[in-house]
mmCIF file of C-alpha atoms in Angstrom:
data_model
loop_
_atom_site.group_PDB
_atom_site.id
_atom_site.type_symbol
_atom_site.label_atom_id
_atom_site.label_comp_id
_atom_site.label_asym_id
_atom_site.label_seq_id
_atom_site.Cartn_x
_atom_site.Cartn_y
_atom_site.Cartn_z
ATOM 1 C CA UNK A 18 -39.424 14.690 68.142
ATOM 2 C CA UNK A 19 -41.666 11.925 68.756
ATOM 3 C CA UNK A 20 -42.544 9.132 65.958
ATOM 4 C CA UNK A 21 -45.866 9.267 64.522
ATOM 5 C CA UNK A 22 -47.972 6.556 62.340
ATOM 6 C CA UNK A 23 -50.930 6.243 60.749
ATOM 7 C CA UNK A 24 -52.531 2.308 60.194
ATOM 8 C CA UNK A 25 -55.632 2.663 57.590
ATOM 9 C CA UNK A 26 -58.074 0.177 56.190
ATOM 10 C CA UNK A 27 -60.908 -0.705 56.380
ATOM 11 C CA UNK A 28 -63.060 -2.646 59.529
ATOM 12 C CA UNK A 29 -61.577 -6.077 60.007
ATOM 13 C CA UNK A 30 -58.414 -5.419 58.235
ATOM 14 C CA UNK A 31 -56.297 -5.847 61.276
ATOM 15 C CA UNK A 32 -55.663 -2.417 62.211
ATOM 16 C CA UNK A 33 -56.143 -3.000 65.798
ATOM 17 C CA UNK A 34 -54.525 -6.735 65.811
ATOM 18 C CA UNK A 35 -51.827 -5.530 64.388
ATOM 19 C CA UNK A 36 -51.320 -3.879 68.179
ATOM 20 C CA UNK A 37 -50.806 -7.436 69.482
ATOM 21 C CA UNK A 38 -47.640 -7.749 70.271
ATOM 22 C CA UNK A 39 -46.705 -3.971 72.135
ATOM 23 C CA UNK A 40 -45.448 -4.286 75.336
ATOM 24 C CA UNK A 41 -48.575 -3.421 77.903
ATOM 25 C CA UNK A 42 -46.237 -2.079 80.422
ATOM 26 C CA UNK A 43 -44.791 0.701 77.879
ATOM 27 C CA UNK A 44 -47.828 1.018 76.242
ATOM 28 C CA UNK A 45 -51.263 3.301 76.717
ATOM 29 C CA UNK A 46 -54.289 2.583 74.528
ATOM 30 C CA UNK A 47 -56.779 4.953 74.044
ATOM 31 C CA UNK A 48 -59.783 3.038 72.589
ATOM 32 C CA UNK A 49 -61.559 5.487 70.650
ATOM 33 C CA UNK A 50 -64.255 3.175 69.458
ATOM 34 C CA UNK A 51 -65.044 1.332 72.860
ATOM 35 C CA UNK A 52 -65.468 -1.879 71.834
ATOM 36 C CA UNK A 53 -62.176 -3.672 73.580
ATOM 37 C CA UNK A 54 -59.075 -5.115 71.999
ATOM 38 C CA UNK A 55 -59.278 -7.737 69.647
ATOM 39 C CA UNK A 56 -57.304 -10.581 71.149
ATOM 40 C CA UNK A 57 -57.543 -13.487 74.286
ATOM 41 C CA UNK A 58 -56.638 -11.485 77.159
ATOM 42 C CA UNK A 59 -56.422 -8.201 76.596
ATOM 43 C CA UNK A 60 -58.114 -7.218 79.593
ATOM 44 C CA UNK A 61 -55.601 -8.618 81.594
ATOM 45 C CA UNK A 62 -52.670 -6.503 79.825
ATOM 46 C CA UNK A 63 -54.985 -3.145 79.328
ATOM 47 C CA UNK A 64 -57.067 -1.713 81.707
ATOM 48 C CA UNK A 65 -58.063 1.743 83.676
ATOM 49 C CA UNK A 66 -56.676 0.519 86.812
ATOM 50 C CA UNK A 67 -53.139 0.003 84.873
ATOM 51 C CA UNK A 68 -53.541 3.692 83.355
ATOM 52 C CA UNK A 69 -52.581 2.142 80.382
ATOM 53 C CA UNK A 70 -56.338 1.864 78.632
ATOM 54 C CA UNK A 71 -59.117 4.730 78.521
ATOM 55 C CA UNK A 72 -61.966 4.248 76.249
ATOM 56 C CA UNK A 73 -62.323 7.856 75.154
ATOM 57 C CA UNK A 74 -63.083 9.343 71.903
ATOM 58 C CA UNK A 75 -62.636 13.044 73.055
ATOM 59 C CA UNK A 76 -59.975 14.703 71.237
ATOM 60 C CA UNK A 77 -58.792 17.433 74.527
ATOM 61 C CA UNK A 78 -58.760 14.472 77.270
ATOM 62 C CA UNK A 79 -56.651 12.336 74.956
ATOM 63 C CA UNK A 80 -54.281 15.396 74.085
ATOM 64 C CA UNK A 81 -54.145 15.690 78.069
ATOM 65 C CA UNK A 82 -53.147 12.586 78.735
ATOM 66 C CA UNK A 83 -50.434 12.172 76.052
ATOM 67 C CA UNK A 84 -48.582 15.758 77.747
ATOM 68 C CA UNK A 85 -49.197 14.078 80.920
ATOM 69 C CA UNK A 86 -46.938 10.849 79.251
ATOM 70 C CA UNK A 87 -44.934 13.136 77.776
ATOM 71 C CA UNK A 88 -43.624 14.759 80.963
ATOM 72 C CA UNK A 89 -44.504 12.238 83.805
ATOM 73 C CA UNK A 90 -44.340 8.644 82.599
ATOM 74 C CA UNK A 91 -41.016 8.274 81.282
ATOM 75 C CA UNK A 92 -41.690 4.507 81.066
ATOM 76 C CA UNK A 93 -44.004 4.902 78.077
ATOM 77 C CA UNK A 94 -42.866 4.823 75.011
ATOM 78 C CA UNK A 95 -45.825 3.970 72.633
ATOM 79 C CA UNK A 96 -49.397 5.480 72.655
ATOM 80 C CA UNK A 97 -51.948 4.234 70.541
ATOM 81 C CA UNK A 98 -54.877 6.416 69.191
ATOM 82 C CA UNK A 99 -57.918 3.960 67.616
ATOM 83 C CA UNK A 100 -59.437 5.408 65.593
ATOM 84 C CA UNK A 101 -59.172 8.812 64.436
ATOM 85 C CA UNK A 102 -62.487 8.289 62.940
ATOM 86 C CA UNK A 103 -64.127 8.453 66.288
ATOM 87 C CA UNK A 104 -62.603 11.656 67.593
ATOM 88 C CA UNK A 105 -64.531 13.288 64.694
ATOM 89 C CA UNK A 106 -67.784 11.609 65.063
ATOM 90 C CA UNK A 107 -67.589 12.276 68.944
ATOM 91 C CA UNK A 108 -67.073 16.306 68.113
ATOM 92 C CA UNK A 109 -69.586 15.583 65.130
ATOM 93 C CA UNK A 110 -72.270 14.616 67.675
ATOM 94 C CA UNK A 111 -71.596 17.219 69.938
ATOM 95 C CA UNK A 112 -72.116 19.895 67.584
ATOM 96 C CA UNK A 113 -74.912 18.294 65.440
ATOM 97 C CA UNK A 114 -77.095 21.413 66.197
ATOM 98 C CA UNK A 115 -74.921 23.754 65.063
ATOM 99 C CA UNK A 116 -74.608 25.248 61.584
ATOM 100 C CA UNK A 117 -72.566 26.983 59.559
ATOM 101 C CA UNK A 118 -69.263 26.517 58.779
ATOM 102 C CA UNK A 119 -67.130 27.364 61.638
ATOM 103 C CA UNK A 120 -67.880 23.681 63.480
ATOM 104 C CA UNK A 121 -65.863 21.978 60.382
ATOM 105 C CA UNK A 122 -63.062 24.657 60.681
ATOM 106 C CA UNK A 123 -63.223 23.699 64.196
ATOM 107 C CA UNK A 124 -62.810 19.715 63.757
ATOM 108 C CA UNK A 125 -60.050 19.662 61.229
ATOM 109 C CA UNK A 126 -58.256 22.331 63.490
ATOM 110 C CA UNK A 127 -58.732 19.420 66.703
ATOM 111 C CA UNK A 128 -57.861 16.610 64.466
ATOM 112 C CA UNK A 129 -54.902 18.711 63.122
ATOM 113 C CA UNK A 130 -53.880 19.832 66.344
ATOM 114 C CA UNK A 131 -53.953 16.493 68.367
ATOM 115 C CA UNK A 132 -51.598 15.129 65.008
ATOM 116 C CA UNK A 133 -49.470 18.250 65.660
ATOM 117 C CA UNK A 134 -49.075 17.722 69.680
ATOM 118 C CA UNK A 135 -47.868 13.718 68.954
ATOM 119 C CA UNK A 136 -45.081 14.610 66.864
ATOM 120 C CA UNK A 137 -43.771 17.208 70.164
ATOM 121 C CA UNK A 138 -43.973 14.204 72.083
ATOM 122 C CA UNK A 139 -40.466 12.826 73.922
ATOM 123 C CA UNK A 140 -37.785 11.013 71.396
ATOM 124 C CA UNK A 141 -38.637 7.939 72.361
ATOM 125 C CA UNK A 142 -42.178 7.789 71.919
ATOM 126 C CA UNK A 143 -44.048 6.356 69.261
ATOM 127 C CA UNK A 144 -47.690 7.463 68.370
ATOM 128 C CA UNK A 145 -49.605 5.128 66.218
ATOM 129 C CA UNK A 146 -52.700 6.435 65.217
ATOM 130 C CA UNK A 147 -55.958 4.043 62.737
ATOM 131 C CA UNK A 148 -57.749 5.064 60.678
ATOM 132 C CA UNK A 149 -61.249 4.010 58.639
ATOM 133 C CA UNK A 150 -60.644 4.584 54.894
ATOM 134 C CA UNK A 151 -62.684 4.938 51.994
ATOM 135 C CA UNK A 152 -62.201 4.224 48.448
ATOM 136 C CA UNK A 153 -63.333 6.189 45.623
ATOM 137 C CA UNK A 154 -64.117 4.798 41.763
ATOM 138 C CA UNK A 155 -64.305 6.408 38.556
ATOM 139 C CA UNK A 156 -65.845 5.820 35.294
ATOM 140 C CA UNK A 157 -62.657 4.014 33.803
ATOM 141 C CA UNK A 158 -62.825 1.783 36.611
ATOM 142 C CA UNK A 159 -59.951 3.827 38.318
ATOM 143 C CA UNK A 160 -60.246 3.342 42.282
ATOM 144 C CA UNK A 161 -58.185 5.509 44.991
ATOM 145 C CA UNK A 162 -58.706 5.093 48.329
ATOM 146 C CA UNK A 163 -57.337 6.897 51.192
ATOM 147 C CA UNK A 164 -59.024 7.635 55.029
ATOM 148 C CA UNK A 165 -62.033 8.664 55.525
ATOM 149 C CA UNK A 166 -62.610 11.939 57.128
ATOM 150 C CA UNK A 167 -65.410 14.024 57.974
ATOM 151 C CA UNK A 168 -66.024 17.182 56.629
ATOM 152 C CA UNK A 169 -64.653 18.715 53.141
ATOM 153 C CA UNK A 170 -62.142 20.928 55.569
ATOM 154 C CA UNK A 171 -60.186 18.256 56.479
ATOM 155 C CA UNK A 172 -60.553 16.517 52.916
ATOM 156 C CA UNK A 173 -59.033 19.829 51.732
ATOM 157 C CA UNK A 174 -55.905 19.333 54.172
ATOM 158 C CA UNK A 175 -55.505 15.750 53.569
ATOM 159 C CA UNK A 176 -54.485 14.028 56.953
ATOM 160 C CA UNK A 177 -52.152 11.658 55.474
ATOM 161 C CA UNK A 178 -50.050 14.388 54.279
ATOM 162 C CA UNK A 179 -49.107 14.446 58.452
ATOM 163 C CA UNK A 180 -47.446 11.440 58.272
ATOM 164 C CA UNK A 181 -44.033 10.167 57.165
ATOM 165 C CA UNK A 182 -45.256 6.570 57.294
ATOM 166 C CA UNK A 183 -49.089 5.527 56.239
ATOM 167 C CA UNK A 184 -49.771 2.083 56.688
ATOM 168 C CA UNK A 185 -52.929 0.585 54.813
ATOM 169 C CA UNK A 186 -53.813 -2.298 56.566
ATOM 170 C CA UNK A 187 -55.810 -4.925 54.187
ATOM 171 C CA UNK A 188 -56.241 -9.010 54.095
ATOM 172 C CA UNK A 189 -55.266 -10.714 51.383
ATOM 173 C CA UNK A 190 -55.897 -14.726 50.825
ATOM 174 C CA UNK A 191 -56.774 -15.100 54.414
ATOM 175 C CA UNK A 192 -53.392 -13.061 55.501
ATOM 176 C CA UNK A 193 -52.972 -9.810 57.187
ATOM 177 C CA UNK A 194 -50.586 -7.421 55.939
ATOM 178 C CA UNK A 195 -49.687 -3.981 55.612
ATOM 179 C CA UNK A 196 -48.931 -2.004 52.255
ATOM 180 C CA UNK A 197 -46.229 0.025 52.926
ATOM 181 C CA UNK A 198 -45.999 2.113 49.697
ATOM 182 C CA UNK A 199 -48.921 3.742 47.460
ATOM 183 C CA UNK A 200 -50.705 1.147 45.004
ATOM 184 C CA UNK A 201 -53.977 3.661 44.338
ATOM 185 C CA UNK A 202 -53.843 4.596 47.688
ATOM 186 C CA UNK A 203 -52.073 7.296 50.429
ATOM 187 C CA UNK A 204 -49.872 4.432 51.506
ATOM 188 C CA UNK A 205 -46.024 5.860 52.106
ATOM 189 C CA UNK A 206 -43.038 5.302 54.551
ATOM 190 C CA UNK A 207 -39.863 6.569 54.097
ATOM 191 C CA UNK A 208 -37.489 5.259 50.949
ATOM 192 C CA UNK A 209 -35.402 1.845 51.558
ATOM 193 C CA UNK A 210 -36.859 1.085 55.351
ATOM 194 C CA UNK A 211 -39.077 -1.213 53.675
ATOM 195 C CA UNK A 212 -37.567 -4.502 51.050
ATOM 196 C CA UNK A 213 -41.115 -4.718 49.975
ATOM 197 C CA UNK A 214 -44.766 -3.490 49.549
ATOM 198 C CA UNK A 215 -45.937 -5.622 51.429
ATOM 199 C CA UNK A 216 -45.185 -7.105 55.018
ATOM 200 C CA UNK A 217 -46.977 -8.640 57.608
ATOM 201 C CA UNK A 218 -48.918 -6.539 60.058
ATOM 202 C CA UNK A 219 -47.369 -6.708 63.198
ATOM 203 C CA UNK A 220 -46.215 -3.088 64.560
ATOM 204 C CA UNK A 221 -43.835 -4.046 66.585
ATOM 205 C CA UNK A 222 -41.747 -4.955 63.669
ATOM 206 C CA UNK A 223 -42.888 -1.978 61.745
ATOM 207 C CA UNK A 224 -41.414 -0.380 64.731
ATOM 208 C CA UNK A 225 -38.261 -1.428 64.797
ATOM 209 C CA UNK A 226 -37.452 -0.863 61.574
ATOM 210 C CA UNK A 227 -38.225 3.006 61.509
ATOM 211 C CA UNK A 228 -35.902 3.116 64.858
ATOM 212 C CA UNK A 229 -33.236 1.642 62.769
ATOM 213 C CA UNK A 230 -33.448 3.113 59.781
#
């Protein structure tokens, strides 16, 4: 069974930076948001031509390329899914005609499903999927926040709930880090793999931890 991790926060939190460091040659990116990698060079460590980069936010081509890794690229051993967010907007789009509520049953059972297919991936893959979040507020002044989803279907199922590890990426004083463990938010990894709640956002690191723990 595969490893699978979800990166949250809001845009220009360092979800996708925090990528920076994974090896291009054991790596495929699928850039759900199409707007390139966030870093000098990228382009010459990710592209189509290295069938390591698709720009792609539809949920069935990126489930057939990651059983296509799964059973024909033994060299890979990280896929990256950014964002999450996108898959459901692309399906949202497609279906914006359409009423009723069978469409949202429909997108929490892709979302779901695509989740459901990383975790059957190879041992020594790791999926790392982002995620946009939101945060709610109440009258006390009480805030939560968690990722952002469309549709109250997958609110219901709460996507997090997937994941042994939740990352929520955030800056803080002009430094990026991740919070490993919930403060008012989803945040989680697994008891003792982390010293603290908070630890700088490179997932390479973040990595290597979970593989030794």
């Amino acid at each position: 069974m595969s490893t699978v991790i979800l990166i949250m926060g809001e845009p220009g939190q360092g979800k996708t930076t925090s990528m920076r460091n994974l090896n291009p040659e054991t790596t495929v990116y699928f850039d759900c948001d199409k707007k390139g990698l966030p870093w000098r060079g990228w382009r010459k460590q990710y592209s189509k031509e290295k069938e390591n980069y698709f720009a792609t936010s539809n949920a069935a081509a990126i489930a057939q390329e990651m059983k296509r890794i799964h059973e024909e690229k033994p060299q890979i051993k990280t896929i990256v899914v950014d964002t999450l967010n996108w898959i459901m907007i692309d399906d949202e789009f497609k279906r914006m005609k359409e009423k009723g509520y069978d469409k949202w049953l429909d997108l929490a059972y892709s979302v779901k499903a695509l989740i459901s297919l990383a975790k059957q991936l190879r041992d020594d893959i790791t999926v790392l999927f982002t995620a946009h979040t939101q945060t709610e507020h109440d009258d006390s002044g009480y805030s939560f926040t968690r990722m952002k989803t469309s549709g109250k279907k997958l609110d219901k199922t709460s996507v997090e709930s997937m994941f042994n590890t939740v990352l929520l990426a955030k800056c803080v004083d002009g430094r990026y880090l991740f919070e490993t463990q919930a403060r008012n938010s989803t945040a989680r990894s697994p008891m003792g793999a982390f010293e603290t709640f908070e630890i700088d956002n490179d997932i390479v690191e973040v990595i290597k931890v979970l593989e030794e723990f």
